[in-house]
Short mmCIF file of C-alpha atoms in Angstrom, two decimals:
data_model
loop_
_atom_site.label_atom_id
_atom_site.label_comp_id
_atom_site.label_asym_id
_atom_site.label_seq_id
_atom_site.Cartn_x
_atom_site.Cartn_y
_atom_site.Cartn_z
CA MET A 1 5.65 -1.01 23.06
CA GLY A 2 6.17 -4.41 24.60
CA GLU A 3 9.31 -6.48 24.70
CA PRO A 4 9.72 -8.68 21.64
CA SER A 5 10.00 -11.59 24.02
CA THR A 6 6.43 -11.09 25.15
CA TYR A 7 5.41 -11.67 21.57
CA ARG A 8 7.38 -14.83 21.10
CA ASN A 9 9.72 -16.21 23.67
CA GLY A 10 13.31 -16.66 22.70
CA SER A 11 12.84 -15.42 19.14
CA PRO A 12 14.76 -12.55 17.59
CA SER A 13 13.13 -9.16 17.82
CA THR A 14 13.63 -8.24 14.17
CA GLY A 15 12.66 -9.82 10.87
CA TRP A 16 13.28 -9.12 7.20
CA TYR A 17 10.72 -6.97 5.47
CA ALA A 18 10.72 -7.72 1.73
CA TYR A 19 10.06 -5.01 -0.89
CA GLY A 20 10.60 -6.94 -4.07
CA VAL A 21 12.71 -9.26 -6.17
CA VAL A 22 15.35 -8.26 -8.72
CA GLN A 23 18.03 -10.03 -10.72
CA ALA A 24 21.18 -10.65 -8.71
CA GLU A 25 23.11 -8.43 -11.11
CA ASP A 26 20.83 -5.51 -10.22
CA ILE A 27 21.41 -5.26 -6.50
CA GLN A 28 23.72 -2.25 -6.56
CA ASP A 29 22.64 1.35 -5.86
CA LEU A 30 19.90 0.51 -3.41
CA PRO A 31 17.94 3.39 -1.87
CA SER A 32 19.26 4.38 1.53
CA GLU A 33 15.96 4.68 3.38
CA GLY A 34 13.65 1.79 4.13
CA LEU A 35 10.74 1.28 6.48
CA GLU A 36 12.75 2.11 9.59
CA SER A 37 15.48 4.68 9.94
CA GLY A 38 18.98 3.35 10.40
CA ARG A 39 18.01 0.08 8.71
CA PRO A 40 18.67 0.64 5.00
CA PRO A 41 17.50 -1.78 2.32
CA GLN A 42 19.92 -4.53 1.41
CA ALA A 43 19.90 -7.54 -0.86
CA VAL A 44 19.58 -11.20 0.03
CA VAL A 45 20.96 -13.11 -2.93
CA GLU A 46 20.20 -16.67 -3.92
CA ASP A 47 21.67 -17.87 -7.17
CA ASP A 48 20.78 -15.26 -9.83
CA LEU A 49 17.97 -13.58 -7.91
CA GLY A 50 18.01 -11.02 -5.16
CA ALA A 51 15.34 -9.95 -2.70
CA ILE A 52 15.48 -6.37 -1.49
CA VAL A 53 14.81 -6.40 2.24
CA SER A 54 15.38 -4.38 5.36
CA GLU A 55 15.33 -5.20 9.02
CA VAL A 56 12.14 -4.33 10.90
CA ASP A 57 11.07 -4.50 14.49
CA LEU A 58 8.76 -7.50 14.71
CA ALA A 59 6.87 -6.21 17.70
CA GLN A 60 5.20 -3.59 15.52
CA PHE A 61 3.93 -6.27 13.22
CA ALA A 62 2.88 -8.69 15.91
CA GLU A 63 -0.74 -9.63 15.66
CA ASP A 64 -2.01 -7.73 18.68
CA GLN A 65 0.04 -4.60 18.02
CA LEU A 66 -0.49 -4.62 14.29
CA GLU A 67 -4.21 -4.16 14.42
CA ASP A 68 -3.78 -0.94 16.38
CA ASN A 69 -0.99 0.20 14.10
CA LEU A 70 -3.03 -0.34 10.98
CA ARG A 71 -5.79 1.73 12.44
CA ASP A 72 -3.31 4.51 13.03
CA ALA A 73 -3.33 6.38 9.71
CA THR A 74 0.01 8.03 10.48
CA TRP A 75 1.71 4.71 11.15
CA LEU A 76 0.19 3.09 8.10
CA GLU A 77 0.91 5.98 5.78
CA SER A 78 4.56 6.26 6.70
CA ARG A 79 5.15 2.52 6.20
CA VAL A 80 3.18 2.27 3.01
CA ARG A 81 4.91 5.29 1.53
CA ALA A 82 8.30 3.94 2.56
CA HIS A 83 7.50 0.67 0.82
CA GLU A 84 6.45 2.55 -2.30
CA ARG A 85 9.50 4.86 -2.20
CA VAL A 86 11.93 1.96 -2.12
CA LEU A 87 10.23 0.34 -5.10
CA GLU A 88 10.00 3.59 -7.05
CA ALA A 89 13.71 4.14 -6.61
CA LEU A 90 14.38 0.61 -7.83
CA ILE A 91 12.20 0.68 -10.94
CA ASN A 92 14.14 3.57 -12.45
CA ASP A 93 16.89 1.39 -13.78
CA ARG A 94 16.03 -2.29 -13.36
CA PRO A 95 13.11 -4.70 -13.54
CA VAL A 96 11.51 -5.34 -10.15
CA LEU A 97 8.82 -7.72 -8.96
CA PRO A 98 7.06 -5.77 -6.22
CA MET A 99 5.87 -7.60 -3.13
CA ARG A 100 2.59 -6.68 -1.55
CA PHE A 101 2.92 -4.46 1.51
CA GLY A 102 3.57 -6.33 4.71
CA THR A 103 5.63 -9.35 3.71
CA ILE A 104 8.06 -10.20 6.47
CA PHE A 105 10.40 -13.12 6.75
CA ARG A 106 11.64 -14.44 10.03
CA ASP A 107 15.21 -14.66 8.75
CA GLU A 108 17.43 -14.59 5.73
CA TYR A 109 17.05 -18.31 5.13
CA GLY A 110 13.33 -17.94 4.63
CA VAL A 111 13.97 -15.33 1.94
CA ARG A 112 16.49 -17.52 0.20
CA ALA A 113 14.33 -20.61 0.36
CA LEU A 114 11.53 -18.74 -1.38
CA LEU A 115 13.84 -17.40 -4.10
CA SER A 116 15.23 -20.81 -4.78
CA ARG A 117 11.91 -22.64 -4.75
CA ARG A 118 10.28 -20.37 -7.33
CA ARG A 119 13.39 -19.37 -9.21
CA ASP A 120 12.13 -20.13 -12.71
CA ASP A 121 8.83 -18.30 -12.32
CA LEU A 122 10.46 -15.29 -10.72
CA ARG A 123 13.12 -15.17 -13.41
CA SER A 124 10.69 -15.33 -16.28
CA ALA A 125 8.46 -12.71 -14.69
CA LEU A 126 11.49 -10.43 -14.40
CA ASP A 127 12.41 -11.06 -18.02
CA ASP A 128 8.88 -10.13 -19.09
CA LEU A 129 9.14 -6.82 -17.27
CA ALA A 130 12.50 -5.79 -18.67
CA GLY A 131 12.40 -2.34 -20.25
CA THR A 132 8.82 -1.60 -19.18
CA LYS A 133 7.00 0.33 -16.48
CA GLU A 134 3.46 0.39 -15.24
CA TRP A 135 1.37 3.49 -15.89
CA GLY A 136 -2.15 4.24 -14.79
CA VAL A 137 -4.69 5.61 -17.25
CA ARG A 138 -7.97 6.63 -15.77
CA ALA A 139 -10.94 8.84 -16.39
CA PHE A 140 -13.04 10.61 -13.82
CA VAL A 141 -16.70 11.29 -14.40
CA GLU A 142 -18.33 14.69 -14.37
CA GLN A 143 -21.78 13.33 -13.80
CA ASP A 144 -23.92 16.15 -15.17
CA VAL A 145 -21.92 16.53 -18.36
CA LEU A 146 -21.93 12.79 -18.91
CA GLU A 147 -25.69 12.64 -18.34
CA ARG A 148 -26.29 15.34 -20.90
CA TRP A 149 -24.17 13.52 -23.42
CA VAL A 150 -25.91 10.19 -22.79
CA ARG A 151 -29.35 11.79 -23.04
CA ARG A 152 -28.44 13.35 -26.34
CA ARG A 153 -26.93 10.11 -27.55
CA SER A 154 -29.90 7.95 -26.74
CA ALA A 155 -32.36 10.70 -27.78
CA THR A 156 -35.20 9.56 -25.55
CA PRO A 157 -38.60 10.50 -27.10
CA PRO A 158 -40.88 12.69 -25.01
CA PRO A 159 -43.14 10.68 -22.68
CA PRO A 160 -46.71 10.04 -23.86
CA PRO A 161 -49.41 12.15 -22.16
CA GLY A 162 -50.93 10.65 -19.03
CA GLY A 163 -51.98 11.35 -15.46
CA GLU A 164 -49.78 12.10 -12.47
CA GLY A 165 -49.19 8.43 -11.74
CA ALA A 166 -48.16 7.70 -15.29
CA ALA A 167 -45.81 10.69 -15.25
CA TYR A 168 -44.24 9.41 -12.05
CA LEU A 169 -43.76 5.92 -13.42
CA GLY A 170 -42.46 7.38 -16.65
CA ALA A 171 -39.92 9.47 -14.78
CA ARG A 172 -38.77 6.43 -12.81
CA ARG A 173 -38.41 4.47 -16.02
CA ASP A 174 -36.46 7.31 -17.65
CA GLN A 175 -34.10 7.47 -14.70
CA ARG A 176 -33.51 3.75 -14.86
CA GLU A 177 -32.91 3.92 -18.60
CA LEU A 178 -30.53 6.79 -18.13
CA GLU A 179 -28.52 4.76 -15.65
CA LEU A 180 -28.35 1.86 -18.05
CA ASP A 181 -27.36 4.20 -20.86
CA ILE A 182 -24.61 5.67 -18.70
CA GLU A 183 -23.32 2.22 -17.87
CA ARG A 184 -23.36 1.27 -21.55
CA ALA A 185 -21.62 4.50 -22.51
CA SER A 186 -18.98 3.96 -19.81
CA GLU A 187 -18.30 0.45 -21.01
CA ASP A 188 -18.00 1.85 -24.50
CA VAL A 189 -15.45 4.38 -23.28
CA ARG A 190 -13.48 1.67 -21.49
CA ARG A 191 -13.34 -0.46 -24.61
CA ARG A 192 -12.26 2.44 -26.76
CA ALA A 193 -9.58 3.43 -24.29
CA GLU A 194 -8.26 -0.13 -24.14
CA ALA A 195 -8.29 -0.45 -27.91
CA ALA A 196 -6.46 2.86 -28.28
CA LEU A 197 -3.76 1.87 -25.77
CA ARG A 198 -3.15 -1.71 -26.80
CA PRO A 199 -1.00 -0.98 -29.87
CA VAL A 200 1.68 0.74 -27.76
CA ALA A 201 1.42 -1.39 -24.61
CA ARG A 202 2.93 -4.72 -23.67
CA ALA A 203 -0.26 -5.37 -21.71
CA VAL A 204 -3.38 -3.49 -20.57
CA ARG A 205 -5.40 -4.51 -17.54
CA ARG A 206 -8.52 -3.18 -15.93
CA ARG A 207 -7.94 -2.39 -12.31
CA GLY A 208 -10.54 -3.57 -9.84
CA ALA A 209 -10.43 -0.53 -7.62
CA VAL A 210 -13.72 1.09 -6.84
CA ALA A 211 -13.46 4.77 -6.14
CA SER A 212 -15.47 6.61 -3.55
CA PRO A 213 -18.63 8.44 -4.63
CA GLY A 214 -18.03 11.80 -6.23
CA ASP A 215 -14.71 10.46 -7.45
CA ALA A 216 -16.22 7.93 -9.80
CA ARG A 217 -13.83 6.42 -12.25
CA ALA A 218 -15.34 5.25 -15.47
CA VAL A 219 -11.94 4.06 -16.63
CA ASP A 220 -9.16 2.68 -14.48
CA LEU A 221 -6.51 0.87 -16.48
CA ALA A 222 -3.01 -0.31 -15.75
CA VAL A 223 -0.72 -0.21 -18.76
CA LEU A 224 2.55 -2.10 -18.97
CA LEU A 225 4.47 0.14 -21.31
CA PRO A 226 7.87 -0.21 -22.99
CA ASP A 227 9.95 2.73 -21.83
CA ASP A 228 10.45 4.09 -25.34
CA ARG A 229 6.72 4.47 -25.97
CA LEU A 230 5.84 6.94 -23.26
CA SER A 231 5.32 9.88 -25.58
CA GLU A 232 2.98 7.78 -27.71
CA LEU A 233 0.99 6.87 -24.63
CA GLN A 234 0.76 10.52 -23.68
CA ARG A 235 -0.43 11.45 -27.13
CA ILE A 236 -3.09 8.75 -27.14
CA VAL A 237 -4.41 9.73 -23.75
CA ALA A 238 -4.40 13.38 -24.75
CA ASP A 239 -6.56 12.42 -27.73
CA LEU A 240 -8.91 10.43 -25.53
CA ASP A 241 -9.14 13.31 -23.10
CA ARG A 242 -9.86 15.81 -25.84
CA TRP A 243 -12.57 13.64 -27.30
CA PHE A 244 -14.30 12.68 -24.08
CA ARG A 245 -13.89 15.83 -22.01
CA ARG A 246 -17.01 17.42 -23.46
CA ARG A 247 -18.79 14.17 -22.74
CA GLY A 248 -18.04 14.30 -19.05
CA LEU A 249 -14.86 12.26 -18.75
CA ARG A 250 -11.44 13.63 -17.83
CA PHE A 251 -8.50 11.36 -18.53
CA GLU A 252 -5.24 11.33 -16.66
CA ILE A 253 -2.02 9.39 -16.57
CA THR A 254 -0.32 8.40 -13.33
CA GLY A 255 3.01 6.78 -12.82
CA PRO A 256 5.46 5.32 -13.36
CA TRP A 257 4.45 2.67 -10.84
CA PRO A 258 6.18 -0.48 -9.76
CA PRO A 259 4.43 -3.12 -11.88
CA TYR A 260 2.03 -4.13 -9.11
CA SER A 261 -0.83 -4.81 -11.48
CA PHE A 262 1.16 -7.17 -13.66
CA VAL A 263 2.74 -9.26 -10.96
CA THR A 264 0.00 -11.36 -9.52
CA MET A 265 1.96 -14.34 -8.36
CA ASP A 266 0.72 -15.97 -5.21
CA LEU A 267 3.56 -17.87 -3.69
CA SER A 268 1.76 -18.97 -0.60
CA GLU A 269 0.02 -21.87 -2.32
CA ASP A 270 3.41 -22.99 -3.47
CA ILE A 271 4.72 -22.95 0.05
CA ARG A 272 1.74 -24.81 1.41
CA ALA A 273 1.92 -27.41 -1.29
CA SER A 274 5.59 -28.18 -0.97
CA VAL B 1 -11.38 6.87 -39.79
CA GLU B 2 -13.04 7.12 -36.43
CA GLU B 3 -10.05 8.96 -35.08
CA GLU B 4 -10.16 11.42 -37.97
CA ARG B 5 -13.78 12.06 -37.25
CA MET B 6 -13.00 12.58 -33.56
CA ARG B 7 -10.37 15.12 -34.50
CA SER B 8 -12.42 17.14 -36.94
CA GLN B 9 -15.42 17.27 -34.66
CA GLU B 10 -13.46 18.30 -31.64
CA GLU B 11 -11.03 20.72 -33.21
CA GLY B 12 -13.05 23.76 -32.25
CA THR B 13 -12.96 23.05 -28.53
CA MET B 14 -9.54 21.53 -28.31
CA VAL B 15 -7.95 21.64 -24.91
CA ARG B 16 -4.49 23.11 -25.05
CA TYR B 17 -1.60 21.50 -23.28
CA ASP B 18 1.81 22.99 -22.70
CA ASP B 19 3.34 20.54 -25.10
CA GLU B 20 0.76 20.48 -27.87
CA ASP B 21 -0.69 16.98 -27.94
CA VAL B 22 0.95 15.37 -24.97
CA LEU B 23 -0.84 14.74 -21.71
CA PRO B 24 1.68 14.96 -18.88
CA ALA B 25 1.87 12.08 -16.43
CA ARG B 26 1.22 12.83 -12.81
CA ARG B 27 2.87 10.93 -10.02
CA GLY B 28 0.19 9.09 -8.11
CA ASP B 29 0.99 10.92 -4.96
CA SER B 30 -2.24 10.69 -3.06
CA LEU B 31 -2.23 8.19 -0.25
CA ALA B 32 -5.28 6.51 -1.73
CA ASP B 33 -3.43 5.97 -5.01
CA VAL B 34 -0.49 4.44 -3.25
CA LEU B 35 -2.49 2.30 -0.85
CA GLU B 36 -4.64 0.93 -3.61
CA ARG B 37 -1.65 -0.50 -5.37
CA VAL B 38 0.56 -1.39 -2.46
CA LEU B 39 -2.10 -3.25 -0.53
CA ASP B 40 -3.99 -4.80 -3.35
CA LYS B 41 -1.42 -5.97 -5.85
CA GLY B 42 2.06 -7.37 -6.13
CA ILE B 43 3.48 -10.71 -5.16
CA VAL B 44 1.54 -12.35 -2.39
CA VAL B 45 3.49 -14.63 -0.19
CA ALA B 46 0.89 -15.58 2.34
CA GLY B 47 -2.53 -14.46 3.32
CA ASP B 48 -2.27 -15.28 6.97
CA ILE B 49 -0.80 -13.30 9.76
CA THR B 50 1.64 -15.98 10.67
CA ILE B 51 2.43 -19.13 8.86
CA ASN B 52 5.09 -21.49 9.89
CA LEU B 53 5.71 -24.21 7.37
CA LEU B 54 8.74 -26.31 6.75
CA GLU B 55 11.80 -24.27 7.45
CA ILE B 56 10.22 -21.09 6.11
CA GLU B 57 8.61 -18.87 8.60
CA LEU B 58 6.70 -15.92 7.32
CA LEU B 59 4.83 -13.19 8.99
CA THR B 60 2.49 -11.64 6.55
CA ILE B 61 -0.38 -9.38 7.06
CA LYS B 62 -3.86 -10.04 5.98
CA LEU B 63 -4.25 -6.37 5.46
CA ARG B 64 -7.54 -6.49 3.72
CA LEU B 65 -8.95 -8.02 6.83
CA LEU B 66 -7.24 -5.77 9.30
CA ILE B 67 -7.80 -2.54 7.48
CA ALA B 68 -11.46 -3.24 7.99
CA SER B 69 -11.20 -0.70 10.75
CA VAL B 70 -13.55 1.01 8.42
CA ASP B 71 -13.39 4.58 9.60
CA LYS B 72 -9.68 5.02 8.94
CA ALA B 73 -9.80 3.34 5.59
CA ARG B 74 -12.69 5.43 4.37
CA GLU B 75 -11.10 8.54 5.76
CA ILE B 76 -8.20 8.03 3.44
CA GLY B 77 -10.45 7.30 0.53
CA ILE B 78 -10.33 3.54 0.35
CA ASP B 79 -13.49 1.52 0.20
CA TRP B 80 -12.80 -1.44 -2.01
CA TRP B 81 -12.88 -3.76 0.97
CA GLU B 82 -16.57 -3.07 1.27
CA HIS B 83 -17.08 -5.32 -1.69
CA ASP B 84 -15.01 -8.12 -0.24
CA GLU B 85 -17.12 -10.75 1.43
CA ALA B 86 -14.22 -11.99 3.46
CA LEU B 87 -14.42 -8.72 5.34
CA SER B 88 -18.02 -8.84 6.37
CA GLY B 89 -17.11 -9.97 9.86
CA GLY B 90 -13.91 -7.99 9.96
CA LYS B 91 -14.82 -5.50 12.61
CA ARG B 92 -16.40 -7.79 15.11
CA LYS B 93 -14.33 -6.78 18.10
CA ASP B 94 -14.90 -3.06 17.58
CA ARG B 95 -18.55 -3.54 16.91
CA ARG B 96 -19.07 -5.57 20.02
CA GLU B 97 -17.28 -2.98 22.14
CA LEU B 98 -19.26 -0.22 20.57
CA GLU B 99 -22.56 -1.97 21.09
CA GLU B 100 -21.72 -2.63 24.71
CA ARG B 101 -20.74 0.96 25.19
CA VAL B 102 -23.93 2.24 23.64
CA GLN B 103 -25.96 -0.13 25.75
CA ARG B 104 -24.25 1.04 28.92
CA LEU B 105 -24.87 4.64 28.00
CA GLU B 106 -28.50 4.00 27.25
CA GLU B 107 -29.03 2.18 30.51
CA ALA B 108 -27.37 4.99 32.39
CA LEU B 109 -29.58 7.52 30.68
CA GLN B 110 -32.74 5.56 31.27
CA GLY B 111 -31.91 5.49 34.93
CA THR B 112 -31.20 9.17 35.39
CA GLN B 113 -33.20 11.26 32.97
CA GLY B 114 -35.82 11.47 30.22
CA ASN B 115 -35.36 10.54 26.59
CA GLY B 116 -35.10 14.14 25.44
CA GLU B 117 -31.68 14.41 27.01
CA LEU B 118 -30.20 11.58 25.03
CA GLU B 119 -27.89 13.59 22.82
CA SER B 120 -26.36 15.81 25.46
CA GLY B 121 -26.27 12.92 27.89
CA LYS B 122 -24.17 11.00 25.46
CA GLU B 123 -21.68 13.83 25.31
CA THR B 124 -21.26 14.06 29.03
CA GLU B 125 -20.93 10.33 29.45
CA GLY B 126 -17.58 10.80 27.77
CA ALA B 127 -18.00 9.09 24.44
CA SER B 128 -14.90 10.30 22.70
CA ALA B 129 -14.90 11.93 19.29
CA ARG B 130 -13.38 8.80 17.87
CA ASP B 131 -16.23 6.62 19.12
CA ARG B 132 -18.75 8.84 17.47
CA ASP B 133 -16.79 8.85 14.24
CA GLU B 134 -16.90 5.11 14.22
CA GLU B 135 -20.63 5.06 14.66
CA GLU B 136 -21.14 7.43 11.78
CA ALA B 137 -18.53 5.96 9.53
CA ASP B 138 -19.75 2.41 9.47
CA PRO B 139 -23.39 1.93 8.59
CA ARG B 140 -22.95 -1.79 9.13
CA ASP B 141 -22.67 -1.17 12.84
CA GLY B 142 -26.16 0.18 12.83
CA ARG B 143 -27.52 -2.83 11.03
CA ALA B 144 -25.82 -5.39 13.20
#
């Protein structure tokens, strides 16, 4: 690992890695472990907001070094999990606006300038999150079971008699129709899941993630849920699972998560514009 | 009404849970679960590796771009970046190195032996396991 000074002459060798933003009154009881050992999370307070940060070695995040580090699954996993652990500890007992992984400020003043510039937006986002947590509700596809269900549902008539060529074309057409039917059925499932969850949720969002093949998710929802409605959520998802399991979809709940999916603020435009 | 119908139809094959009707929540412990959220969502402060504006200096990682070291990302079950156009050129440096390496190997082989030896020749030329993984993992390399 090179000297920090080779990365930028005369600059400090550490920066402030930011995990998230909380209300200034909520900065007590911070988790003791951050991204790097011996550098526990602490709060940088500006007015009534606090950013939870910890010191990190900038050399690791320097452009040339970073690309290698990100390719190193061990390096990436330990940092990403540390980021997540800090936020998970925080969300237990206070609203938190999670930052995306990898946000580093040169110094404390940068953190404070950001908090002060977007104070009103950050505050109101925190107020919106009070008393809620993010949960994931998703359904995985068992392809053959789903296909059987969709075939039954659309009750395709037997193909008309014909030669080999016609049979081939017919089979191709059937396959294509099956795919369309599956897509329609999946969309139907998504809508029903959303409709079932909405009455108990503060908000429901579709997540954009695309799973790898063999792990296909027909449903991938983020639910912002008031803390006192968890058992209702569990009951609803259990119902969905019971209903759809025989149709090739297995539902599950994950969480609680830091409310990543409901905090979509992009503050960089703000910085550029000002 | 619909829900009633769901219930009555499904009663016979009801899946039992420990606590009757409640589906337990699972912590999203897999690395893919965590990465998906941590890298893709949350407050974004800047999309560039370094920006230096006014008195604020930020170092932020354009992770979506950098994680385009495709093999690792796919290994841990992440492939959403494949649908991100901004990433289409993301692996240029690796690809160029790989192409050069393949070309060198091929030239060396042409010079010394017949085509039939290509596979074993490649082994002995010292292409590491990681190089081969990269070739297999990223079909875009082959197209380039």
